[in-house]
Coordinates of C-alpha atoms in Angstrom, one line a residue:
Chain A
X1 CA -76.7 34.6 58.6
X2 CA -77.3 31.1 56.7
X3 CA -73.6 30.9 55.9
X4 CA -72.6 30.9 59.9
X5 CA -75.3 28.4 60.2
X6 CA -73.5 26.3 57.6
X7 CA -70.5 26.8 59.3
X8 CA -71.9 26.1 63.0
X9 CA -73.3 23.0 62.0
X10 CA -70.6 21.7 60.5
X11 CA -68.1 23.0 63.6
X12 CA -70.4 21.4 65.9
X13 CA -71.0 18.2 63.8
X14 CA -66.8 18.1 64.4
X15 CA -66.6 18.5 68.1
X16 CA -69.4 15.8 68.8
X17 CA -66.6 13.6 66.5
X18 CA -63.8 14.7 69.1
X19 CA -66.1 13.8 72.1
X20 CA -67.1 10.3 70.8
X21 CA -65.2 7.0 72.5
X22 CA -62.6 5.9 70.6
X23 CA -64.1 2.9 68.0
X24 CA -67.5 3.8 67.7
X25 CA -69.2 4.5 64.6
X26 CA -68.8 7.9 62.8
X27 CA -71.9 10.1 64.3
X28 CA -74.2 10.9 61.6
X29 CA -73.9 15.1 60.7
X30 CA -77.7 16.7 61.7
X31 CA -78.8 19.8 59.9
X32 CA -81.6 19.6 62.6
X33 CA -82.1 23.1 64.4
X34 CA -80.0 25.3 62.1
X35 CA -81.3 27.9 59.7
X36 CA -80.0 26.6 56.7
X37 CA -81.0 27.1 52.9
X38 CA -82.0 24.1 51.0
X39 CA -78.7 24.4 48.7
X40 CA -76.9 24.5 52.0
X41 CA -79.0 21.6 53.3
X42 CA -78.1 19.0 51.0
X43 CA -74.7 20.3 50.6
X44 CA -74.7 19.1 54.3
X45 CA -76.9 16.0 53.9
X46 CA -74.5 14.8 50.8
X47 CA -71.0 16.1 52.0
X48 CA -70.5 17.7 49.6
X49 CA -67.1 19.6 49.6
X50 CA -67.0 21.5 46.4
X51 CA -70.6 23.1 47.3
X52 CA -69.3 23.8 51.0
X53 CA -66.1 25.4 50.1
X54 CA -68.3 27.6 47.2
X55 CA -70.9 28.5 49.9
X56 CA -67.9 30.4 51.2
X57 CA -67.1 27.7 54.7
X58 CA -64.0 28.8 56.4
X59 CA -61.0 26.9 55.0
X60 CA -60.2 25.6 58.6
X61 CA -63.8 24.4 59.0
X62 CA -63.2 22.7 55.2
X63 CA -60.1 21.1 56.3
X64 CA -61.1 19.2 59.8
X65 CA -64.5 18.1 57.8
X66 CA -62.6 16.6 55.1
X67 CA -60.1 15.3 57.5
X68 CA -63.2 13.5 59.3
X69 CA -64.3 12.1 56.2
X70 CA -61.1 10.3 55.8
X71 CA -60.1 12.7 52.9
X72 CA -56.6 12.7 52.3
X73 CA -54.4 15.9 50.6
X74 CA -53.9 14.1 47.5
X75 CA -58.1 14.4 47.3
X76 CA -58.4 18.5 47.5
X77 CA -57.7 19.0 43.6
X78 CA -60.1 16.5 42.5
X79 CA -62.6 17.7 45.0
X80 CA -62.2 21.6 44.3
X81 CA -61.6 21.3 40.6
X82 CA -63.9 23.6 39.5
X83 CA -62.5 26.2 42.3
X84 CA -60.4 28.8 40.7
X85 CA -57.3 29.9 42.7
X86 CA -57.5 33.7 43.6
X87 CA -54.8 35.0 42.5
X88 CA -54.1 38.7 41.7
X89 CA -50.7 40.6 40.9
X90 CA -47.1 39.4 41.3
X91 CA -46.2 39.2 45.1
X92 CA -43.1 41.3 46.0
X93 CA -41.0 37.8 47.4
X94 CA -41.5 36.3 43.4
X95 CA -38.5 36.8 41.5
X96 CA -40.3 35.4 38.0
Chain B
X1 CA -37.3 42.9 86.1
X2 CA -37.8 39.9 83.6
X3 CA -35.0 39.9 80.5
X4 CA -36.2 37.9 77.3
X5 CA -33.1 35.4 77.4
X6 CA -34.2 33.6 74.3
X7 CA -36.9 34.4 71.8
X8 CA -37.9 32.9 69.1
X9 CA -40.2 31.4 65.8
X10 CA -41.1 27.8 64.4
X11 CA -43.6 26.5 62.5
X12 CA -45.9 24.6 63.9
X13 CA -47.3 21.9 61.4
X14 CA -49.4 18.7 62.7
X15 CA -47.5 16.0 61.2
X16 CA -44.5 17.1 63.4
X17 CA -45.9 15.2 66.0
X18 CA -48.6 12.8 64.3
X19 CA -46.4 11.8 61.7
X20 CA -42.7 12.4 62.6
X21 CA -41.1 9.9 60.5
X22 CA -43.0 10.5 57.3
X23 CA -40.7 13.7 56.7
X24 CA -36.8 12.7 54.6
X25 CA -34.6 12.0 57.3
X26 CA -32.3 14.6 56.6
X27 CA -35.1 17.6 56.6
X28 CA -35.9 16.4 59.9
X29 CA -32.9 16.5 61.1
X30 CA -32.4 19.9 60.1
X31 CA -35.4 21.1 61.9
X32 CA -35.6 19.1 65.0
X33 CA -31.6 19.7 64.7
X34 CA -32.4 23.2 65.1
X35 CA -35.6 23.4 68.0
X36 CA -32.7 21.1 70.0
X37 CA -30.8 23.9 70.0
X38 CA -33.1 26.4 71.2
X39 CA -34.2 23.9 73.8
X40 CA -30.0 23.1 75.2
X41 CA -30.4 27.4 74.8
X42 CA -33.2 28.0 77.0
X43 CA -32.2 25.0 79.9
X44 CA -28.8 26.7 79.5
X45 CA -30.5 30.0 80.4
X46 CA -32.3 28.3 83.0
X47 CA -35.7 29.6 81.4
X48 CA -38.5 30.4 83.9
X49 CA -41.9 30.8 81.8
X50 CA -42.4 31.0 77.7
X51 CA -45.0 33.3 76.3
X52 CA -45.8 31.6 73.0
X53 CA -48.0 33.3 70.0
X54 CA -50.1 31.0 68.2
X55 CA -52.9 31.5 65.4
X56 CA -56.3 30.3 66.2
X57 CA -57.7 27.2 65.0
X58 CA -61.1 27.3 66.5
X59 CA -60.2 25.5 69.4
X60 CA -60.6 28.4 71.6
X61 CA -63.2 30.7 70.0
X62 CA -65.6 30.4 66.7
X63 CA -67.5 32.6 64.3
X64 CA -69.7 34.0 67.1
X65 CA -66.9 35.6 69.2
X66 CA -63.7 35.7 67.5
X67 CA -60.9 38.0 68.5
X68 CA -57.7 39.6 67.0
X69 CA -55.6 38.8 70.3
X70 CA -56.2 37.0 73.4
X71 CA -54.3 36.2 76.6
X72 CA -54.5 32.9 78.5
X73 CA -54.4 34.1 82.3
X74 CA -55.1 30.4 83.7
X75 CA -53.0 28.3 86.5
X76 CA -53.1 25.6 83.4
X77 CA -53.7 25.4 79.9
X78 CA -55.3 22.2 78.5
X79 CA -53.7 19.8 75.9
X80 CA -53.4 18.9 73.1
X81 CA -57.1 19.1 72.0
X82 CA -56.1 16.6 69.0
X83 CA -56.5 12.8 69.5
X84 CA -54.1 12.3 66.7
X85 CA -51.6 14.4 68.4
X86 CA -48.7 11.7 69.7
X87 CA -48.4 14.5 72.4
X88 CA -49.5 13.4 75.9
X89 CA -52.6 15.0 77.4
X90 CA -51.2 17.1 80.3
X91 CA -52.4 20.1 81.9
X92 CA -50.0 22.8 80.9
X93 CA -49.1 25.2 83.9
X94 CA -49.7 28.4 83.4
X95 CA -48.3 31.9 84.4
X96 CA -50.9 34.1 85.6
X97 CA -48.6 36.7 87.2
X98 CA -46.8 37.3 84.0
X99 CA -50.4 37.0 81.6
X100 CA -52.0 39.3 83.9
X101 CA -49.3 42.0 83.5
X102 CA -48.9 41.5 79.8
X103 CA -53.2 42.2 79.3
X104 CA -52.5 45.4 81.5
X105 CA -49.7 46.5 79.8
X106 CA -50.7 45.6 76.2
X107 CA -54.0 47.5 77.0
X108 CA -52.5 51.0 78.3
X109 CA -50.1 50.6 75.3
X110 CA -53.1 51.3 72.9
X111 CA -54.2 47.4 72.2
X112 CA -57.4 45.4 73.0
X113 CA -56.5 41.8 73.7
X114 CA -59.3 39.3 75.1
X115 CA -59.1 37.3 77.9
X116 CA -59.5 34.0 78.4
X117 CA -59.1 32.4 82.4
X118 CA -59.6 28.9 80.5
X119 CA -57.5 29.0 77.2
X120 CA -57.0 25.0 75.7
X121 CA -53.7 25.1 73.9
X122 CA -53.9 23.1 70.7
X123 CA -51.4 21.6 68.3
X124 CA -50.8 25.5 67.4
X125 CA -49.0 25.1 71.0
X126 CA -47.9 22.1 71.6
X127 CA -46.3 20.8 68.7
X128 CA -43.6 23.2 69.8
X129 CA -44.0 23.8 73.4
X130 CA -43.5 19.7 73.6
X131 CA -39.9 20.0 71.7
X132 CA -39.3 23.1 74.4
X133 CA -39.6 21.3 77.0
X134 CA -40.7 17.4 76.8
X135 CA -41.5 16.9 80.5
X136 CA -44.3 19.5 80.1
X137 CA -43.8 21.5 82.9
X138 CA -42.5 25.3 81.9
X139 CA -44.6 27.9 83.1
X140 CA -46.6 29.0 79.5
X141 CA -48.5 32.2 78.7
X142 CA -50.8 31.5 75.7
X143 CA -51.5 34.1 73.5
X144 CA -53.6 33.5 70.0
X145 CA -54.0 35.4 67.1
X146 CA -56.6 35.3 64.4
X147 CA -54.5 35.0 61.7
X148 CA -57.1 33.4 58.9
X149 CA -60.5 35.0 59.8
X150 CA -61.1 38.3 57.9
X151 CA -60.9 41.5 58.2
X152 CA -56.8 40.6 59.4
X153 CA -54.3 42.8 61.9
X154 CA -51.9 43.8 59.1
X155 CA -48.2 42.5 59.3
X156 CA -47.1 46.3 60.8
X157 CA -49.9 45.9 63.3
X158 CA -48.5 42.2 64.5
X159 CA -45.0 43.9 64.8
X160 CA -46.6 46.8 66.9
X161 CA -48.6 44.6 69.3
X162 CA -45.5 42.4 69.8
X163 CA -43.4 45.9 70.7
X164 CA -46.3 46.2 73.2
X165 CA -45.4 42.7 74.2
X166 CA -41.7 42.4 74.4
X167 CA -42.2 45.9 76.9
X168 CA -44.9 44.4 79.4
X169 CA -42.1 41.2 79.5
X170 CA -39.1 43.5 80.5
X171 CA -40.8 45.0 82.5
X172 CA -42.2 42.2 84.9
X173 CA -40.7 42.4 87.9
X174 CA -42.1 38.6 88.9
X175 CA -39.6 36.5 87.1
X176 CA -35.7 37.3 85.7
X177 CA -35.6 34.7 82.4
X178 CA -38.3 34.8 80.1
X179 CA -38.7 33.0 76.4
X180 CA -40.5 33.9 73.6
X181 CA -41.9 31.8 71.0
X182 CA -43.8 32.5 67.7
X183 CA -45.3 28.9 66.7
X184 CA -47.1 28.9 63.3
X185 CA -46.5 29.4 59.6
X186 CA -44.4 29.1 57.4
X187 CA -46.3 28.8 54.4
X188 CA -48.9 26.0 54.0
X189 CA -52.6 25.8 52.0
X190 CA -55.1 24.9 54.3
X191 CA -58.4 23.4 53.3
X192 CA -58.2 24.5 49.7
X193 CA -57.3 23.1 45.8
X194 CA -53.7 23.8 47.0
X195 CA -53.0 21.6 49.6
X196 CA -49.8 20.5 49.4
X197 CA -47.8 22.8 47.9
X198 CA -45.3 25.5 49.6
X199 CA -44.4 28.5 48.6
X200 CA -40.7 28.2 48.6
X201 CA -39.7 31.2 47.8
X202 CA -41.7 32.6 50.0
X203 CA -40.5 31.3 53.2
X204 CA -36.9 32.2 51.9
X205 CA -38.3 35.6 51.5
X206 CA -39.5 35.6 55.1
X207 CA -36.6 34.4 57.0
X208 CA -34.2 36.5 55.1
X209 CA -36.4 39.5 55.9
X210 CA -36.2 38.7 59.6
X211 CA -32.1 39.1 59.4
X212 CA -32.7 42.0 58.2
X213 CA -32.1 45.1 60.2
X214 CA -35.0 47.1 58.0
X215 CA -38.5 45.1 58.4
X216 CA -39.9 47.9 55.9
X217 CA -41.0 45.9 53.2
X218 CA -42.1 42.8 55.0
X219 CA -44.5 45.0 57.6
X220 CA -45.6 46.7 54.2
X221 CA -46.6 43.7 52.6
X222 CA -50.7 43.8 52.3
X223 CA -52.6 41.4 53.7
X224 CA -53.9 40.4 50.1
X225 CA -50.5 39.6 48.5
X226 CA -49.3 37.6 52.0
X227 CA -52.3 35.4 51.0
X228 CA -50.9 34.7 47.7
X229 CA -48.2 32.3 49.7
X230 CA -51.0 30.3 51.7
X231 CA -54.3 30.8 53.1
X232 CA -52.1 29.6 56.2
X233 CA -49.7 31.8 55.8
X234 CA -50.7 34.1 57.4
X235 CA -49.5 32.3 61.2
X236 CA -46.5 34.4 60.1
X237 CA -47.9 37.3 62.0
X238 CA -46.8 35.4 65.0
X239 CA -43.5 35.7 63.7
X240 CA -43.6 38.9 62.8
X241 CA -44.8 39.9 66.4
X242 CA -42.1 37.9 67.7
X243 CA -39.9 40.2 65.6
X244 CA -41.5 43.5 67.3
X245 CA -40.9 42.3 70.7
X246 CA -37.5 41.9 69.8
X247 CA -36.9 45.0 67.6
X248 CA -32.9 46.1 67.4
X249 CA -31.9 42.9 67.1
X250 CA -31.7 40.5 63.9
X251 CA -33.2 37.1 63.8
X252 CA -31.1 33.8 63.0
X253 CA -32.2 31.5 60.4
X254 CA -31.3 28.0 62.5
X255 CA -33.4 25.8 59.4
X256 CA -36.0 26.0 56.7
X257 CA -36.8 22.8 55.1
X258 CA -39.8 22.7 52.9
X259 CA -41.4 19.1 54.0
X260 CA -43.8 18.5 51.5
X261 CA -45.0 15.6 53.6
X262 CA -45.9 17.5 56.5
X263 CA -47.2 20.0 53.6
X264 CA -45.5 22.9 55.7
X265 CA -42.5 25.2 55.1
X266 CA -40.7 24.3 58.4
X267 CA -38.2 26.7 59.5
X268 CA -36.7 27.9 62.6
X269 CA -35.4 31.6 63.4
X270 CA -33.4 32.7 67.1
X271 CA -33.0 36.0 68.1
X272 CA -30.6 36.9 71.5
X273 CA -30.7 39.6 73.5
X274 CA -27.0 39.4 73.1
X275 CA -26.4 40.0 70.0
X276 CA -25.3 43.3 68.7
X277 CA -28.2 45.7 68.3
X278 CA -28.7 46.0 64.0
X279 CA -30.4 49.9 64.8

């Protein structure tokens, strides 16, 4: 269940951004109130993408997070480079 | 009854709108080139209402209710959701005659859409919805799919609900001109080490399979191997409904451009009801 609390903080940390007036600070992200594990905990409390993405976060989640953070796409390699792509078998459109 | 006068499928990346003029000139020109053609098509067919298939974003529903298919039966349909979106914020009028008759009709064909009386319609939407029709005001039935959330509706169960689909259009008997629009794909990484890249070759595999008059091996392709062109990729499912609805009849590849600066394959395919049945 820890792993939708993860990802409901993190969803919920993103709308309060999309309600906030134009030019104010960035809201700080509160684990307060969700049943979190301390791994996930300061994975939240430090941003930390690599540890979010492995925790299993849905990649749309990942994306509007990172996008909030100011990450750009040139950043996702560097950020995930421990993440190994899951990759299995020659899809039937590959010619090579 | 209502006739499906033009149907249908374009990707539906962000940048479209938020960054227009960061794609090559020429790929733009293709693909713009090719939704102003659709849109001269559908004022020439003096269009009354779209129903347009989108994936789900989580602007509409989360991890604690999520489904495989909804139906926006709402007088209007907020957006864009996305500040970022150079899209005005309008209130999108719905079509709650024709929604109401696709959820009955869908549901005694054997499917189980939710409802939703207050559906938001995101950039999923209006990124093409906006190039339909830039005044905003064409009647639009919403429908999302969960296209990135597993377990997945297979690519054969896409095409079968948009059979369902295209038969609760024709037979309507509120409105004579009805489009259909798939708006989502084609392949594109999506909060992963691979952002960025596209899958050429698959996207060229897609739209040719669409001309074809045998979907057989596309609406074979597992669920697992799709994933190897995107995790969102899998939007396609809107195109592949799009292609059920309009079964008998081969789709037109009007553009592909891969824009790697919109980091989207963008492509556009038509299908007619006039053209020559390919069954």
């Amino acid at each position: 269940m820890s792993l939708y609390e993860l990802q409901r903080c993190l969803f919920d940390y993103l709308r309060s951004m999309e309600n906030a007036t134009e030019g104010s600070p960035r809201p700080e992200l509160s684990v307060e109130g969700y049943d979190l594990t301390d791994a996930e905990r300061d994975a939240l409390v430090e941003g930390d993408i690599a540890a979010i993405y492995a925790a299993g976060t849905h990649p749309v989640i990942v994306n509007g997070y990172c996008r909030a953070m100011g990450y750009k796409r040139a950043d996702y390699r560097s950020l995930l480079e421990t993440v190994k792509p899951d990759l299995e078998g020659k899809a039937r459109w590959q010619k090579s | 009854m209502a006739e499906i006068v033009m149907a249908y499928s374009a990707s539906h990346a962000p940048m479209m709108a938020a960054d227009r003029e960061s794609a090559p000139r020429e790929q733009a020109a293709s693909f713009f080139g090719a939704l102003r053609q659709v849109r001269d098509r559908a004022t020439n067919s003096e269009v009354q209402a779209v129903v347009m298939i989108s994936g789900e974003h989580f602007t509409n529903f989360f991890l604690d209710n999520l489904p495989q298919i909804a139906i926006g039966l709402g007088e209007g349909h907020q957006g864009p959701l996305e500040k970022w979106l150079k899209i005005p914020k309008v209130i999108v009028p719905g079509e709650p005659g024709l929604a109401s008759h696709i959820m009955e009709q869908t549901v005694s064909a054997g499917f189980q859409p939710a409802l939703s009386y207050k559906m938001k319609a995101d950039h999923g939407f209006m990124t093409v919805y906006y190039e339909l029709d830039p005044l905003m005001r064409l009647p639009m039935v919403p429908i999302v799919l969960n296209c990135t959330t597993k377990p997945l509706m297979t690519l054969r169960q896409c095409y079968d609900f948009g059979k369902a689909l295209g038969d609760a259009i024709r037979s309507y008997p509120g409105l004579d001109r009805v489009a259909l629009c798939a708006a989502g794909g084609l392949s594109h990484f999506v909060g992963e080490p691979r952002v960025g890249d596209i899958d050429e070759e698959f996207d060229r595999w897609f739209v040719g399979q669409l001309e074809k008059a045998d979907l057989g091996d596309l609406l074979d392709t597992p669920n697992d191997e799709l994933m190897q062109a995107g995790n969102g990729t899998g939007e396609v499912r809107a195109w592949v409904a799009v292609a059920g609805a309009m079964h008998g009849h081969a789709g037109t590849t009007l553009a592909y451009e891969p824009i790697y600066e919109w980091i989207n394959g963008m492509g556009v395919v038509v299908y007619e009801d006039s053209l020559p049945s390919t069954v």
